[in-house]
Amino acid sequence: MRGFLATFAVGFKSLWKSPVSVFILIAFPILLILILGTALSTYISADIELEPAPMAVAAEEGGPLRAFLASPDISPFFELTYTDAAEAEALTKSGDVICAVVEGGDGSLDVLSQSQISFTAQIALSILDSYQRIGAAAAAAATEGGDIAAALGMDLSVTDMPLGKRAPSATDYYAVTMLVMILLYTGLNGVELFSKGMLSDTGRRARTAPISKAALVGGLLAASTVTSFLQGMVTFVFSGVVYGVYWGERIPLVLATLFAVVLLSQALCLFLLMLFRHPGAAGGAAQAFFWVSTFVSGGYTKVSFGPADAVFQYAPNAMAHTVIFGSIFGGNEGKMMFCLAALFGLGLLFYVLSFILGRRRFS
Amino acid sequence: MVASMENIVKRYQAHTALDHMNLTIHQGETLGLLGPNGAGKTTAIRVLTGLTTADAGETRLFGTEMKGAALAVKRRIGVVPQDLALYETLSARDNLNYFGRLYGVRGHDLKNRVDEVLELLGLTDVAKKAPKKFSGGMKRRLNIGCAIIHRPELLILDEPTVGIDPQSRNHILSFVEGMAKAGTTVLYTSHYMEEVERVCSRVLIMDAGHVIANGSVEELTKAAIFEETVTLEVREAAPDLPDSVKKVQGVQRCEPDGRSLTVTSAAGSQNLARIIECAAPYVILSVAAKRPTLEDAFLALTGKKLRDNGGEGI
Ligand SMILES: Nc1ncnc2c1ncn2[C@@H]1O[C@H](COP(=O)(O)OP(=O)(O)O)[C@@H](O)[C@H]1O
Ligand SMILES: [Mg+2]
């Protein structure tokens, strides 16, 4: 215990003074600002490339809504399925479409939206919103002095489905993906601290002291894990306070996921260090892996890899995204819990592998 | 007996770093372990302190065989590694605190002891500074400090003065002498003869993974040195001098060089007076008798110079 606490304290202190850790602490939040800034500006810029949003339409044939959606300015934004109201709702629930618009008998519009992490859905909703406004304006113009809504005889109400409080904005999206990425990179703290405190001459000296190897290793790992998590929390709080990022109502679940990412990252980095026996090589390999994992998980920009997505959804970032977005905006609980367990499980696995490799090395 | 190594063999792949190494450290002595780079000094210390396990042989510290953790024994030794082993970004005090705590020193005792060690090593003024800003000598001193917070009974220093200024070196050597005087048993490793000659009561000379000589500095030089040299310098040219000196008993060679003459005799000839007698007709400017050193002993024992390989192991 004495060795553990002393090592924890010294590791903790030294990490807050190390360049790697300062980089994670300072550079990443700055990066976050830049990326969020870019994300926000592309969101409002006109030349962003959109995939057509799959949408179900239950509307009168030859009616104004169908005509509107078919017009050349609007049609590129949608991939339309014409159907009836019940079917439209079912398609939305099953996720085959990201939203459905249902024309009521009285001319009102009901928009059912599958909460989705996509700009496309946002755009689709705002287009429908404009449709209503244009219609209202036209109606107001036709019956001068009249009550616009009454004149139009329709009312647009947007209902989020299934659980979501609201749909994520680009800021929300990047706040989550960037934070996951940042926490993944904190494994580099571990590489640095473990090399210093265990493998270097300094570590060798500590190993001549009358403390168990477990206390030394445990102290270093705990210091690195706690520091990394706290560093992630700086960005977490920052994103909420400065950008008003909405982290949902299940904060413990979000934090547990972030912690799982930290553990996995520490464990993976430790494993690579034991494998390559060289901090530079381990750090390099870890960074390459983090980059790929972030990329295929849509951490840098939302991308689709077609059939490969079936595999990429199990990349560490992607699993963390699944849990966090699910907890904020609603998602499949079973899949979320699977992903969370998988993150912890992978962390454990890499710790065990590191231990096996390390035993061989330090015996 | 504080420590012993018996027939230790340590291999690194095909290379044998320790080849049947034997060593005994007695209570209260300052034992010098002298040898060129690559002789196996550091490896011997690693085996002794349990950092690495030997392929064969037995190591004992304070009567306990060094196997596995051996925590109780580790508490009684202090190790100053050859390379700086510090947290460079933390303050000197933080470093001393850390290593002190690892050895179970804590609370008031820790604070007092850290102050004491800072004072002892002349680091009190820079206690709050990080060693990365220190001079080489200051780093070396802190490196030593971290090994003595817990008042070890056996202090092991692995080339503690490599690459530092003469003043710091002197400070460190005085410190080692002080520790020895206070009763600490010391194992001092070096490839600098002068240091070992100055601080050690007994010397082991090591080469190629094992000990090749063991004794006090005097014993070793006497045993190993077969020749003594005297250099005479005279004012005017003295063409007959070499011939007359050559007749003196014990003289083996005479090498004139301008107005000076280097005379080599068999060890123990005790013929200096007679050599000077030969030179009496001339005005003698100087006589220099070179005392044999450990350096010569090493050369005589191994046919190698201690520091001829260029690599200073810094
Ligand atoms: N970890 C290691 N792996 C391989 N060879 C080593 C290792 N450590 C030392 N050696 C070799 O063992 C020999 C003795 O080294 P060392 O004990 O460091 O010598 P010294 O301290 O006397 O300079 C050297 O030839 C060195 O190259
Ligand atoms: Mg050495």
XYZ file of C-alpha atoms in Angstrom, chain A residues 6-144:
139
model
C 3.773 6.830 -3.175
C 3.926 5.716 -6.790
C 0.423 6.942 -7.474
C 1.293 10.360 -6.060
C 4.527 10.707 -7.961
C 2.968 9.444 -11.187
C 0.040 11.779 -10.864
C 2.270 14.754 -10.217
C 4.676 13.958 -13.007
C 1.913 13.438 -15.545
C 0.497 16.890 -14.978
C 3.935 18.184 -15.804
C 4.609 16.029 -18.834
C 4.474 17.347 -22.390
C 2.309 14.466 -23.649
C -0.252 15.086 -21.019
C -0.221 18.843 -21.424
C -0.736 18.249 -25.112
C -3.780 16.110 -24.392
C -5.068 18.616 -21.900
C -4.513 21.802 -23.884
C -4.190 20.876 -27.541
C -7.216 18.640 -27.734
C -9.731 21.099 -26.340
C -8.324 23.679 -28.767
C -8.708 21.160 -31.539
C -12.227 20.636 -30.312
C -12.943 24.341 -30.585
C -11.616 24.387 -34.136
C -13.553 21.322 -35.163
C -16.759 22.448 -33.546
C -16.283 25.838 -35.162
C -15.874 24.184 -38.541
C -18.772 21.872 -37.890
C -21.039 24.778 -37.091
C -20.001 26.748 -40.125
C -20.465 23.842 -42.526
C -23.832 23.219 -41.008
C -25.100 26.591 -42.161
C -23.120 26.785 -45.387
C -25.012 25.979 -48.568
C -22.528 23.804 -50.380
C -22.472 20.944 -47.947
C -22.953 17.617 -49.620
C -25.924 15.730 -48.415
C -27.087 12.247 -48.883
C -30.801 12.164 -49.680
C -32.788 11.496 -46.537
C -35.034 8.439 -46.694
C -38.513 9.736 -45.853
C -41.939 8.181 -45.864
C -44.795 10.328 -47.140
C -48.454 9.737 -46.457
C -50.129 12.430 -48.502
C -52.911 12.904 -50.940
C -51.946 11.991 -54.495
C -51.653 15.118 -56.649
C -51.840 17.250 -53.520
C -49.630 20.263 -52.722
C -47.223 18.376 -50.410
C -46.374 15.801 -53.058
C -45.938 18.535 -55.613
C -43.653 20.418 -53.244
C -41.476 17.399 -52.484
C -41.202 16.532 -56.161
C -40.061 19.991 -57.192
C -36.508 20.088 -58.585
C -35.191 22.314 -55.765
C -36.397 20.018 -53.053
C -36.369 16.482 -54.450
C -32.557 15.962 -54.218
C -32.813 16.127 -50.435
C -35.161 13.182 -50.124
C -35.500 9.581 -51.050
C -39.257 9.267 -50.860
C -41.476 6.304 -50.112
C -45.172 6.988 -50.668
C -47.305 5.039 -48.267
C -50.142 5.342 -45.744
C -50.029 6.797 -42.250
C -49.706 3.496 -40.346
C -46.983 2.183 -42.630
C -45.122 5.518 -42.442
C -45.014 5.289 -38.674
C -43.826 1.675 -38.816
C -41.062 2.538 -41.277
C -39.888 5.341 -38.999
C -39.856 3.096 -35.977
C -37.926 0.388 -37.765
C -35.378 2.921 -38.922
C -35.933 2.300 -42.639
C -36.639 5.992 -43.032
C -35.313 8.792 -40.879
C -38.618 10.651 -40.839
C -42.151 10.460 -42.045
C -44.568 13.181 -42.947
C -48.227 12.439 -42.539
C -50.931 14.715 -43.915
C -53.925 14.859 -41.622
C -57.448 14.883 -42.952
C -57.741 18.516 -41.898
C -54.672 19.466 -43.895
C -52.284 19.527 -40.876
C -48.851 17.929 -41.149
C -47.448 15.443 -38.674
C -43.722 14.824 -38.857
C -42.440 11.698 -37.183
C -38.698 11.768 -36.855
C -36.445 8.884 -36.039
C -33.856 10.582 -33.874
C -30.741 10.264 -35.903
C -27.271 11.492 -35.734
C -27.291 13.053 -39.115
C -27.334 16.457 -40.657
C -29.532 15.082 -43.369
C -32.361 14.536 -40.948
C -31.978 18.054 -39.661
C -32.106 19.467 -43.154
C -35.138 17.348 -44.022
C -36.988 18.639 -41.004
C -36.150 22.220 -41.738
C -37.313 21.815 -45.322
C -40.674 20.570 -44.125
C -40.735 23.468 -41.745
C -40.145 25.876 -44.624
C -42.880 24.179 -46.598
C -45.281 25.009 -43.856
C -44.084 28.598 -43.635
C -44.238 29.124 -47.370
C -47.716 27.693 -47.407
C -48.694 29.907 -44.542
C -47.265 32.950 -46.210
C -49.072 32.116 -49.439
C -52.292 31.639 -47.581
C -51.826 34.853 -45.688
C -51.242 36.654 -48.909
C -54.391 35.124 -50.405
C -56.656 36.087 -47.549
C -55.350 39.485 -46.652
